[in-house]
Tab-separated table of C-alpha atoms and ligand atoms in Angstrom:
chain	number	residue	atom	x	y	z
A	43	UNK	CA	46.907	-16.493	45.679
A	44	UNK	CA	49.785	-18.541	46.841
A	45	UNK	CA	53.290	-17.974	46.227
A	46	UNK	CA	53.697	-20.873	43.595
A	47	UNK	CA	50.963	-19.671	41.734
A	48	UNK	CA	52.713	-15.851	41.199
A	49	UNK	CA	55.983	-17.632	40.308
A	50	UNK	CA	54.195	-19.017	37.419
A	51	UNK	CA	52.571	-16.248	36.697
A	52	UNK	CA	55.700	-14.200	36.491
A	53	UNK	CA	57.139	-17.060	34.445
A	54	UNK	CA	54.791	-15.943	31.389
A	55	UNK	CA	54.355	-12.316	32.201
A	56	UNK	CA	57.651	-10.891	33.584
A	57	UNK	CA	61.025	-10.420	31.186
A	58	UNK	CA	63.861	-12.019	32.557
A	59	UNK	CA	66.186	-9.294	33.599
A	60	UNK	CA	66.571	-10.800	37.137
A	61	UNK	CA	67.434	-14.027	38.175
A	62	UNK	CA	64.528	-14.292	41.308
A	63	UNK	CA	64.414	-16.052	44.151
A	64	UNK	CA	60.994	-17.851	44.648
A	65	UNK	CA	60.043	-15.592	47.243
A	66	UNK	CA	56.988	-13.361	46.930
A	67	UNK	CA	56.864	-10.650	49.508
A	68	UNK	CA	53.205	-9.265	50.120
A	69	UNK	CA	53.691	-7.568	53.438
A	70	UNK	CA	56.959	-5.671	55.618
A	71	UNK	CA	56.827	-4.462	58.849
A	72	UNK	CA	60.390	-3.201	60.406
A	73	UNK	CA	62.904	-5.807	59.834
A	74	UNK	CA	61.001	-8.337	58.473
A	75	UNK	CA	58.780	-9.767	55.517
A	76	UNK	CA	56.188	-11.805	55.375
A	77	UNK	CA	55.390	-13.809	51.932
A	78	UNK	CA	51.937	-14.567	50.403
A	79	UNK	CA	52.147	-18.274	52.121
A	80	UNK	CA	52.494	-16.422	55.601
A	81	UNK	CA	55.699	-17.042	55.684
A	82	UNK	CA	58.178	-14.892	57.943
A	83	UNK	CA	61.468	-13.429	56.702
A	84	UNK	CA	63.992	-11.276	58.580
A	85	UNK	CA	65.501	-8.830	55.521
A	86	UNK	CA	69.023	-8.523	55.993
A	87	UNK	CA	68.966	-7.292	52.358
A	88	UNK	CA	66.496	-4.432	52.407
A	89	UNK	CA	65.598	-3.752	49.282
A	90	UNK	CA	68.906	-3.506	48.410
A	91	UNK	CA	69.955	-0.571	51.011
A	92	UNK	CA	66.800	0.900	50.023
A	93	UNK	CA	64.255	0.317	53.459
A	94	UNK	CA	66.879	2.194	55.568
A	95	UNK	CA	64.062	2.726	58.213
A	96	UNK	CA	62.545	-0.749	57.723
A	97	UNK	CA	59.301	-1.934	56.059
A	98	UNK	CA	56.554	0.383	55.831
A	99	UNK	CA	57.983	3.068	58.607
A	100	UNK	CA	55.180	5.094	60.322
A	101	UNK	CA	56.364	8.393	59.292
A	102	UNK	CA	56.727	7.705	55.819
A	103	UNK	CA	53.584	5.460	55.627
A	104	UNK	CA	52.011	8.427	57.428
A	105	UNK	CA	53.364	11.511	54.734
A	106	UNK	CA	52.392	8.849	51.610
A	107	UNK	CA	48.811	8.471	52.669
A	108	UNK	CA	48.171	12.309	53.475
A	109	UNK	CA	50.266	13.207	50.553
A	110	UNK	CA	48.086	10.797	48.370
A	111	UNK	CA	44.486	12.616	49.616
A	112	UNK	CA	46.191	16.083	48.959
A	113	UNK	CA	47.956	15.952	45.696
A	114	UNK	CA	50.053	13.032	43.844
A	115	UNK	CA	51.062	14.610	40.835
A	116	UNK	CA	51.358	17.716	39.175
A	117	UNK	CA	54.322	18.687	36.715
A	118	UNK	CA	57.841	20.215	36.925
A	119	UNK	CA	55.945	23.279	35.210
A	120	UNK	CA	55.286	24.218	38.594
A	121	UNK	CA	56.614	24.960	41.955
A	122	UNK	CA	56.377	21.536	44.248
A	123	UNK	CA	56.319	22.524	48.135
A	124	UNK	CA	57.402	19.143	48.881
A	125	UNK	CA	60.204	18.686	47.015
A	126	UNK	CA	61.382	22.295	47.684
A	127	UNK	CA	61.289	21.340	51.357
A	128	UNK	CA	62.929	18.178	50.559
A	129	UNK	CA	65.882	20.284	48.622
A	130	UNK	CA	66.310	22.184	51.480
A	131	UNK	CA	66.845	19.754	54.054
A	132	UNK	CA	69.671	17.822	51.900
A	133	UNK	CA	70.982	20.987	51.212
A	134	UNK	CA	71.797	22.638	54.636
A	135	UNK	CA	73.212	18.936	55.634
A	136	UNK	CA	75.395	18.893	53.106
A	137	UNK	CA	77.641	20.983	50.767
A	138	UNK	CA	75.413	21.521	47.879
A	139	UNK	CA	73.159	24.128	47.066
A	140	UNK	CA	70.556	23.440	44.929
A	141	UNK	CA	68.985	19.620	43.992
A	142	UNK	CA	67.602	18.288	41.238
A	143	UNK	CA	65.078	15.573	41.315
A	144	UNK	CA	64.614	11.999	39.611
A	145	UNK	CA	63.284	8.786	39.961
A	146	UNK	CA	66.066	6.038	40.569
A	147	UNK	CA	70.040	5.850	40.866
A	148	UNK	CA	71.121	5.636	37.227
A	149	UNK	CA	68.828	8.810	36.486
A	150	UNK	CA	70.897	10.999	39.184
A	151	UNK	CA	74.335	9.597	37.599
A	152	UNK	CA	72.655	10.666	34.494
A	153	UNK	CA	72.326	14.058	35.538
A	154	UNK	CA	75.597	14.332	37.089
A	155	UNK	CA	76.866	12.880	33.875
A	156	UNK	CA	75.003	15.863	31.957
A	157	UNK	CA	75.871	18.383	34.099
A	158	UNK	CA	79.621	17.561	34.311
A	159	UNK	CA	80.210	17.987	30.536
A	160	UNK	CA	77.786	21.049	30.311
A	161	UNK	CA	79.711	22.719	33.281
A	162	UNK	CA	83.148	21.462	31.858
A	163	UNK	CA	82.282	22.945	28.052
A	164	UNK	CA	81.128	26.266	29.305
A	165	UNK	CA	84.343	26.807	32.013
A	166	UNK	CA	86.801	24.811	29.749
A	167	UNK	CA	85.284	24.646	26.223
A	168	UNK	CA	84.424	21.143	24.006
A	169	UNK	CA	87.488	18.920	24.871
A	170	UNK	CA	86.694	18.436	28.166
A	171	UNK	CA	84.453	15.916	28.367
A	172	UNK	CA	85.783	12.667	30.119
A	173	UNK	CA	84.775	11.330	33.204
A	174	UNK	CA	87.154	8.975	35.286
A	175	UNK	CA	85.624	6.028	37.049
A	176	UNK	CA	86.818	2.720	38.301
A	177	UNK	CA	87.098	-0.389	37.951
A	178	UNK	CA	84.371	-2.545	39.668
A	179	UNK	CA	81.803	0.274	40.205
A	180	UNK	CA	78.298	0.182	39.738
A	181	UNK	CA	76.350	3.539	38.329
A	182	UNK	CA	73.482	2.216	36.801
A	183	UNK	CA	71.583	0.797	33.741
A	184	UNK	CA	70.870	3.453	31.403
A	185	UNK	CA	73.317	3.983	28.532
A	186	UNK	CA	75.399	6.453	30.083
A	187	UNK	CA	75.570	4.928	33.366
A	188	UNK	CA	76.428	1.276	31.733
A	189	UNK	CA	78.972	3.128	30.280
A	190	UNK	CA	80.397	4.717	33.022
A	191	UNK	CA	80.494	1.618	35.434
A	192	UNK	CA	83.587	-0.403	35.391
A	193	UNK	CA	81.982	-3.803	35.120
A	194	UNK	CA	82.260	-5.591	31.708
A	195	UNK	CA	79.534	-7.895	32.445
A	196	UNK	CA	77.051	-4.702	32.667
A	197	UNK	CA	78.251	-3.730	29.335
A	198	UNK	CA	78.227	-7.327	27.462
A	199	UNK	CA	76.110	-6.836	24.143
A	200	UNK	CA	75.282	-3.155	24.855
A	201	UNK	CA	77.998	-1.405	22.444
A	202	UNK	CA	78.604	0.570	20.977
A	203	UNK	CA	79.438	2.086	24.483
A	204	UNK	CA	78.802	6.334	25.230
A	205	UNK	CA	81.994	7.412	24.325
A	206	UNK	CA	84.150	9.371	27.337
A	207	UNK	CA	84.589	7.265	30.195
A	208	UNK	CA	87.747	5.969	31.432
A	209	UNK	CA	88.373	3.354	34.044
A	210	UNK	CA	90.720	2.937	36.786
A	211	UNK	CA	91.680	0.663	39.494
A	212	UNK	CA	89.444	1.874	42.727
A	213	UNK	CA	91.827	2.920	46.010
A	214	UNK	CA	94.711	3.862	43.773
A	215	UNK	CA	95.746	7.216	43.301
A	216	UNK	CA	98.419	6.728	41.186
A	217	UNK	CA	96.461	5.133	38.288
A	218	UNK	CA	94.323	7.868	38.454
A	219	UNK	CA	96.763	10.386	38.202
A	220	UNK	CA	97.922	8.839	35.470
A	221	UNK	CA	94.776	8.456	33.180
A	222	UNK	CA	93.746	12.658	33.966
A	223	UNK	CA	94.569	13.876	30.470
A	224	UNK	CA	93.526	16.972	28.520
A	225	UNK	CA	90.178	15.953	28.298
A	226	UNK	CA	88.862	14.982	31.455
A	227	UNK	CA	86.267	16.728	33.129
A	228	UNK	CA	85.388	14.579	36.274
A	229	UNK	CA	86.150	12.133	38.467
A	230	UNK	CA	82.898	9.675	39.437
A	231	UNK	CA	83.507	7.620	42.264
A	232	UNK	CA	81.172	5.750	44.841
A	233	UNK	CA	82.753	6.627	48.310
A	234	UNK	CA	82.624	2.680	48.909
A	235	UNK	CA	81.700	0.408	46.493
A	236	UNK	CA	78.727	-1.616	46.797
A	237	UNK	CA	78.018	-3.749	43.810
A	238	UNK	CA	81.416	-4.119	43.476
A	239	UNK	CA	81.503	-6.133	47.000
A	240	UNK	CA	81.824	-3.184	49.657
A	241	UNK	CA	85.130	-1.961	49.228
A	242	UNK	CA	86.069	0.706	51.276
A	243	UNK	CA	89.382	2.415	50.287
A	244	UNK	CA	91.804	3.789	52.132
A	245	UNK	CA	91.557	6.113	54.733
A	246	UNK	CA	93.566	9.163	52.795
A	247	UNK	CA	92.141	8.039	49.653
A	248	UNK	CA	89.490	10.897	48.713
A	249	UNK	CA	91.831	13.502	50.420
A	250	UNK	CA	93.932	12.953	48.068
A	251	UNK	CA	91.513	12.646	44.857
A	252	UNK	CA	89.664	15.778	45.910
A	253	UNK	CA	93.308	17.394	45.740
A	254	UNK	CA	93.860	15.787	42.327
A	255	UNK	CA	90.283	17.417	41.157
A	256	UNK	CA	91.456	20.592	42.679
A	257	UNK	CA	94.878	21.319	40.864
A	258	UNK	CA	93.437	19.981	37.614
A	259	UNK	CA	90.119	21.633	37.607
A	260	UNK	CA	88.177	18.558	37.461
A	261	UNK	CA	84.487	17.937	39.068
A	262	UNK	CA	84.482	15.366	41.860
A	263	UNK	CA	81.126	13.283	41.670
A	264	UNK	CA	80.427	10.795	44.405
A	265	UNK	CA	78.041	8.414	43.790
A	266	UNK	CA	76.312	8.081	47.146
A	267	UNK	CA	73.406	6.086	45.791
A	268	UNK	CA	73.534	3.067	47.863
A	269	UNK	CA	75.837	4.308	51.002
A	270	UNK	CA	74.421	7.467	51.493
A	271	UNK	CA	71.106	7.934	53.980
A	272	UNK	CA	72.487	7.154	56.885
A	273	UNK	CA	73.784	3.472	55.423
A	274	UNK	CA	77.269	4.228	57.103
A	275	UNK	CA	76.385	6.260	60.574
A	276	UNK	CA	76.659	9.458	58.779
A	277	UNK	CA	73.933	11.397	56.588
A	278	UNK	CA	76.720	11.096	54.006
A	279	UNK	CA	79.401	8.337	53.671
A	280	UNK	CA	82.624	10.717	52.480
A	281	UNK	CA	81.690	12.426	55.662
A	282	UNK	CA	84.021	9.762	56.829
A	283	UNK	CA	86.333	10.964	55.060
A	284	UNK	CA	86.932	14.210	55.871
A	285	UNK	CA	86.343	16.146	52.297
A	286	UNK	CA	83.090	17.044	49.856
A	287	UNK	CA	82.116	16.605	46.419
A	288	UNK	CA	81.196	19.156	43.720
A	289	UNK	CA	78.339	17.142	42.763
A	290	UNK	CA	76.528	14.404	44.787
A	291	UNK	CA	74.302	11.330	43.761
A	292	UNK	CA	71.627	9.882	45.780
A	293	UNK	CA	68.574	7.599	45.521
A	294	UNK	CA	67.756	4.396	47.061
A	295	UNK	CA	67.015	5.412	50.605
A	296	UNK	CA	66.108	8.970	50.242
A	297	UNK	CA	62.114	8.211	50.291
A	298	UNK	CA	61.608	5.501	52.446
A	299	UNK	CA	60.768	3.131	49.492
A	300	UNK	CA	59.465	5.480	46.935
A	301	UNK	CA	61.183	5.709	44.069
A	302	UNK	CA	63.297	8.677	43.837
A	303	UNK	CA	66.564	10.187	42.810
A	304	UNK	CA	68.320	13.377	43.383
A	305	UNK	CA	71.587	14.978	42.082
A	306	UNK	CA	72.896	17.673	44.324
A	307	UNK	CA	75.838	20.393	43.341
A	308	UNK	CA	77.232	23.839	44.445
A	309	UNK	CA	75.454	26.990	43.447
A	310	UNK	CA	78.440	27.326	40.893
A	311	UNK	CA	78.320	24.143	38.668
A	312	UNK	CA	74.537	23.728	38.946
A	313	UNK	CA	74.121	27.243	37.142
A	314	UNK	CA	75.525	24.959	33.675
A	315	UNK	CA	71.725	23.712	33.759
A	316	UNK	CA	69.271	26.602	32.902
A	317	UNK	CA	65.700	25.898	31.818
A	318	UNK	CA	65.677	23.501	28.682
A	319	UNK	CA	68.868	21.556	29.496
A	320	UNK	CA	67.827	18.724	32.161
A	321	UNK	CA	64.326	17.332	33.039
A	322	UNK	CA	61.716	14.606	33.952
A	323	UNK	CA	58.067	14.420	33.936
A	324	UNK	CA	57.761	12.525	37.795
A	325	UNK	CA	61.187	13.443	39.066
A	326	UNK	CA	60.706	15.142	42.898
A	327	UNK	CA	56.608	14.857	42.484
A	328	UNK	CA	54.934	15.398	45.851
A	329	UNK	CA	53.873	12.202	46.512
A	330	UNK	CA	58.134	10.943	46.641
A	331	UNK	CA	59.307	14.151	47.725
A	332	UNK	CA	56.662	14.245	50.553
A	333	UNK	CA	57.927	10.840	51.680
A	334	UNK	CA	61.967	11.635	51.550
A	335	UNK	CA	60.777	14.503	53.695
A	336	UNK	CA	59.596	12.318	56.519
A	337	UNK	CA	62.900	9.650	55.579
A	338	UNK	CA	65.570	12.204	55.904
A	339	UNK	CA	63.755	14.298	59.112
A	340	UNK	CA	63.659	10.674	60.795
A	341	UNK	CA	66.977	9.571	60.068
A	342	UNK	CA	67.691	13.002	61.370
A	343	UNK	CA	65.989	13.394	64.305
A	344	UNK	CA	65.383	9.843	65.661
A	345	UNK	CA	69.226	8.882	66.821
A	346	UNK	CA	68.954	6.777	63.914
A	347	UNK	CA	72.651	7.897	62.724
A	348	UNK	CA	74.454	6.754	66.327
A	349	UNK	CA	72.583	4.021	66.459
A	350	UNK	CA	73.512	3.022	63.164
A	351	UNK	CA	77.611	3.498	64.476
A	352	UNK	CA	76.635	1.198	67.255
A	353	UNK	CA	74.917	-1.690	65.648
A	354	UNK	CA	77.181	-1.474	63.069
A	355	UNK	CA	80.357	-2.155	65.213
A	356	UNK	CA	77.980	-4.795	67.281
A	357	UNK	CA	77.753	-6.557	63.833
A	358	UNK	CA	81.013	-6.288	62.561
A	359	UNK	CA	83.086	-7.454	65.399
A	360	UNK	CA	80.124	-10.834	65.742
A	361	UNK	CA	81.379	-10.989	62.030
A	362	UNK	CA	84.967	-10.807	62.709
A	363	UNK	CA	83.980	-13.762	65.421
A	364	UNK	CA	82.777	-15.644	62.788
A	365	UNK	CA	85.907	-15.123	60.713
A	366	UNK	CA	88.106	-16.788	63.445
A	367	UNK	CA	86.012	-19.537	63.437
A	368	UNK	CA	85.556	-20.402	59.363
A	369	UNK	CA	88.428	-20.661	57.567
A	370	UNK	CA	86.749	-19.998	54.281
A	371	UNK	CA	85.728	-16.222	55.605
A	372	UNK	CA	88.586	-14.661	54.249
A	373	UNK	CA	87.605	-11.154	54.935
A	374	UNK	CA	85.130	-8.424	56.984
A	375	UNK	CA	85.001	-4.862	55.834
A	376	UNK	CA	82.725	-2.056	55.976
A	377	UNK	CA	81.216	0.804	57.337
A	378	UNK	CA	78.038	1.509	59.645
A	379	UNK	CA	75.394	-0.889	58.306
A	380	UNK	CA	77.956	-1.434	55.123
A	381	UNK	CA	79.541	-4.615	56.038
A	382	UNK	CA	80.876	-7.303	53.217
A	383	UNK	CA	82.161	-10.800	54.464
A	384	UNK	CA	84.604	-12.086	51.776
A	385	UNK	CA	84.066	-16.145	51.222
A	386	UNK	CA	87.309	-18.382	49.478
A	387	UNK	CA	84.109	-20.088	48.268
A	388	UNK	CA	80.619	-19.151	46.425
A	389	UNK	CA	77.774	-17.194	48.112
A	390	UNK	CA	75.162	-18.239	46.296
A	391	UNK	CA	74.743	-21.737	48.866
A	392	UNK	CA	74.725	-19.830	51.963
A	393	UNK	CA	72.061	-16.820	50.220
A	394	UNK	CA	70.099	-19.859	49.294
A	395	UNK	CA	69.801	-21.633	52.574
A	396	UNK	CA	69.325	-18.525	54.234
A	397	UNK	CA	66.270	-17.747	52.454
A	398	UNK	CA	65.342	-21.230	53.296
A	399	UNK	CA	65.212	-20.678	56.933
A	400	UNK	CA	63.978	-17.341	56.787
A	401	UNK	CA	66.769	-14.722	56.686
A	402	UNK	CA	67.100	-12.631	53.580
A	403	UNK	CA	70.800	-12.140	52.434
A	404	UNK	CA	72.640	-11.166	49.534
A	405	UNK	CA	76.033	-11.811	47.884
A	406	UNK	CA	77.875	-9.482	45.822
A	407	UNK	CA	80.349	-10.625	43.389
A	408	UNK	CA	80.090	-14.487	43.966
A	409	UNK	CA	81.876	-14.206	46.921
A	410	UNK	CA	80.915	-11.071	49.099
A	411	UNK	CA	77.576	-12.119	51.462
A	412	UNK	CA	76.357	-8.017	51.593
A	413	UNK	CA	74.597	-7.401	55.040
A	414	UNK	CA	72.992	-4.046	54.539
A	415	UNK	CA	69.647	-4.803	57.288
A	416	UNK	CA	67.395	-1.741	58.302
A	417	UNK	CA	69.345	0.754	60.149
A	418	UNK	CA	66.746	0.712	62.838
A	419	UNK	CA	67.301	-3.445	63.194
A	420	UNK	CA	67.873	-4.246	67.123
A	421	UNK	CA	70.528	-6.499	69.147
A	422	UNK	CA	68.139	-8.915	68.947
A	423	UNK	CA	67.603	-8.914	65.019
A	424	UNK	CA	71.267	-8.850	64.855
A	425	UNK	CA	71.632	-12.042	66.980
A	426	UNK	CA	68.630	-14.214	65.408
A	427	UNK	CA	70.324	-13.742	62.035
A	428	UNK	CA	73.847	-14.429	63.522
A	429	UNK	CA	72.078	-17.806	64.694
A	430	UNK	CA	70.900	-18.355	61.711
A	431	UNK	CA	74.193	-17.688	59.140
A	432	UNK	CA	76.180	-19.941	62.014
A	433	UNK	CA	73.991	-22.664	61.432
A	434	UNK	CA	74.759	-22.519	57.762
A	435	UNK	CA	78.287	-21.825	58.209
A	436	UNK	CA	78.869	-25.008	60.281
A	437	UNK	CA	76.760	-27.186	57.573
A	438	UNK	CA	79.071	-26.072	54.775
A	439	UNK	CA	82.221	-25.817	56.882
B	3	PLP	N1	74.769	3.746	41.819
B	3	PLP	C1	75.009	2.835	42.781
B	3	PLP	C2	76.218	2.994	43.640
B	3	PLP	C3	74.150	1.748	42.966
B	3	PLP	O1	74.413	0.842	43.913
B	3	PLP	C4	73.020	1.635	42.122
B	3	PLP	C5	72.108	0.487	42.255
B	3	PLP	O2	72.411	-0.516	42.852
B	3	PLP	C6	72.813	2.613	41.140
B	3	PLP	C7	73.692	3.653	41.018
B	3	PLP	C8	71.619	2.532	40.217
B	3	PLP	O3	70.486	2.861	40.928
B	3	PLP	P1	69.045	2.505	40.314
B	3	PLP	O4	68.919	1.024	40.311
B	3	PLP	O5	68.076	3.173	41.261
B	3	PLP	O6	68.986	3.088	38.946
């Protein structure tokens, strides 16, 4: 069926939660797309940080299609090998201890969420219950996680709000000191903020908001949903930056595609959930979990992570290139495979020509054009997109 004919298709069938591109992907292989006309895309975008080893990866293709002959489902009820595996491997590269498993982003912050205020009310007792996040974050969907991100036009029509969030200017330590009151049990930040138009904060930042958390008792959760995996060179993005959560958010990336979320925390705040308290029915089943295996050994074991640091600078400084050259680039920031280029004018124009000529982009708060490619995308990728965004730059210019 041709593209045209989905679109309309969709038009009658689909609710309108997202404002789509007419662009109907039917097959990915590495850095690119192709679309049921035939038509070739490089993705720049990736599923939204989520194909962090490109379209349809061999390994994870590989662990799917075995894992789907062997066993696809079975219930929480029962011990999973894959997604004890899977635990294990996040665990002993990183500072947590035990995982829990989900199926997307907000579901993690969920858990965190939960697991904050039961670990808070057990230590502290039942004022302790807020959780500090900031301004211009992004958590998730779900009721909690709407409520904990600092974006109004998430929360538009959705109140009454969950009650015990607080929010505060990202990068700004004073403002946070100042809003830690009796009852605050966390602090929820993402490490850099991605829906919020990649803003990476300061380099002593988190050193100093992990020693906030520490001489007022309060949980730090980082939500590493969408710069975690590898995104910024490291496994981890506050790797960067030198200290570790209590509790630790991930999804997007973790399986290669499948959907999947996990919530990881020390031996000593996870104990707050015993059986009873936390669940979900597909969350870490072996099909998923059997996938983020062969995602996280990959992005472990393949020289993914350096060659992330190196295509990453590549990209930034051809970026910062670009800046000298249009006046209306009025900024380039990021991190690894993290990189935001701040416009004076709208995104949507350049996102929309892109796509024209073949490159998937994205644009982040009007004004942010969000490059977040495969981490495994070559020089060459690199510079056939460059060609591509310079072409549209000098149009517009
Ligand atoms: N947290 C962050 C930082 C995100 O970027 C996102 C999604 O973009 C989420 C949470 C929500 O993840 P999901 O869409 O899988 O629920």
């Amino acid at each position: 069926m041709k593209s045209s004919a989905w679109i309309d298709k969709a038009d009658k069938y689909i609710m309108k939660t997202y404002g789509r591109y007419p662009l109907v992907p039917v097959k990915g292989e590495g850095c690119y797309l192709w679309d049921a006309d035939g038509k070739k895309y490089l993705d720049f975008l990736a599923g939204v940080a989520v194909n962090n080893l490109g379209h349809c990866h061999p390994a994870v293709t590989a662990a799917l299609a075995k894992q789907a002959g062997e066993l696809i489902h079975c219930s929480n009820y029962y011990h999973i090998p894959q997604q004890i595996e899977l635990a294990e491997l996040l665990c002993t590269h990183s500072f947590a201890d035990k995982a829990f498993f989900c199926n997307s982003g907000a579901e993690a912050n969920e858990a965190a969420i939960k697991l904050a205020r039961r670990y808070s009310r057990e230590k502290h007792g039942a004022d302790r219950y807020e959780i500090i996040t900031a301004i211009s974050s992004f958590h998730g969907r779900t009721m909690a996680t709407v409520s904990a991100t600092g974006q109004e036009k998430v929360q538009k029509f959705f109140d009454p709000l969950l009650h015990g969030f607080r929010h505060v200017p990202f990068n700004d330590v004073a403002a946070l000191k100042a809003a830690i009151s009796p009852c605050t049990c966390a602090i929820m930040l993402e490490p850099i903020q991605g829906e919020g138009g990649v803003v990476v904060p300061d380099a002593t930042y988190f050193q100093e908001v992990r020693q906030l958390c520490n001489e007022n008792g309060l949980l730090l959760i980082f939500d590493e949903v969408q710069v975690g995996m590898g995104r910024t060179g490291k496994l981890f993005a506050h790797e960067h930056f030198g200290i570790t959560p209590d509790i630790m958010t991930l999804a997007k990336a973790l399986a290669g595609g499948a959907p999947i979320g996990t919530m990881l925390a020390t031996d000593e705040i996870a104990a707050a959930f015993v059986p009873g308290t936390h669940g979900s029915t597909f969350g870490g089943n072996p099909l998923v979990t059997a996938a983020g295996v062969a995602t996280v050994r990959t992005i472990l074991e393949d020289g993914i992570l350096n060659r992330t640091e190196e295509m990453g600078e590549y990209l930034l400084g051809e970026l910062e290139a670009l800046q000298k050259k249009f006046s209306f680039i009025t900024d380039v920031r990021g991190i690894g495979l993290m990189i935001g280029v701040e416009l004076s004018i709208p995104g949507a124009d350049i996102v929309k020509k892109a796509l024209e000529r073949g490159l998937l982009l994205n644009c982040a708060q009007e004004k942010v054009l969000r490059f977040v490619p495969p981490l495994i995308v070559s020089k060459q990728e690199v510079d056939e997109m460059l060609a591509i965004l310079t072409g549209i730059l000098e149009e517009i210019k």
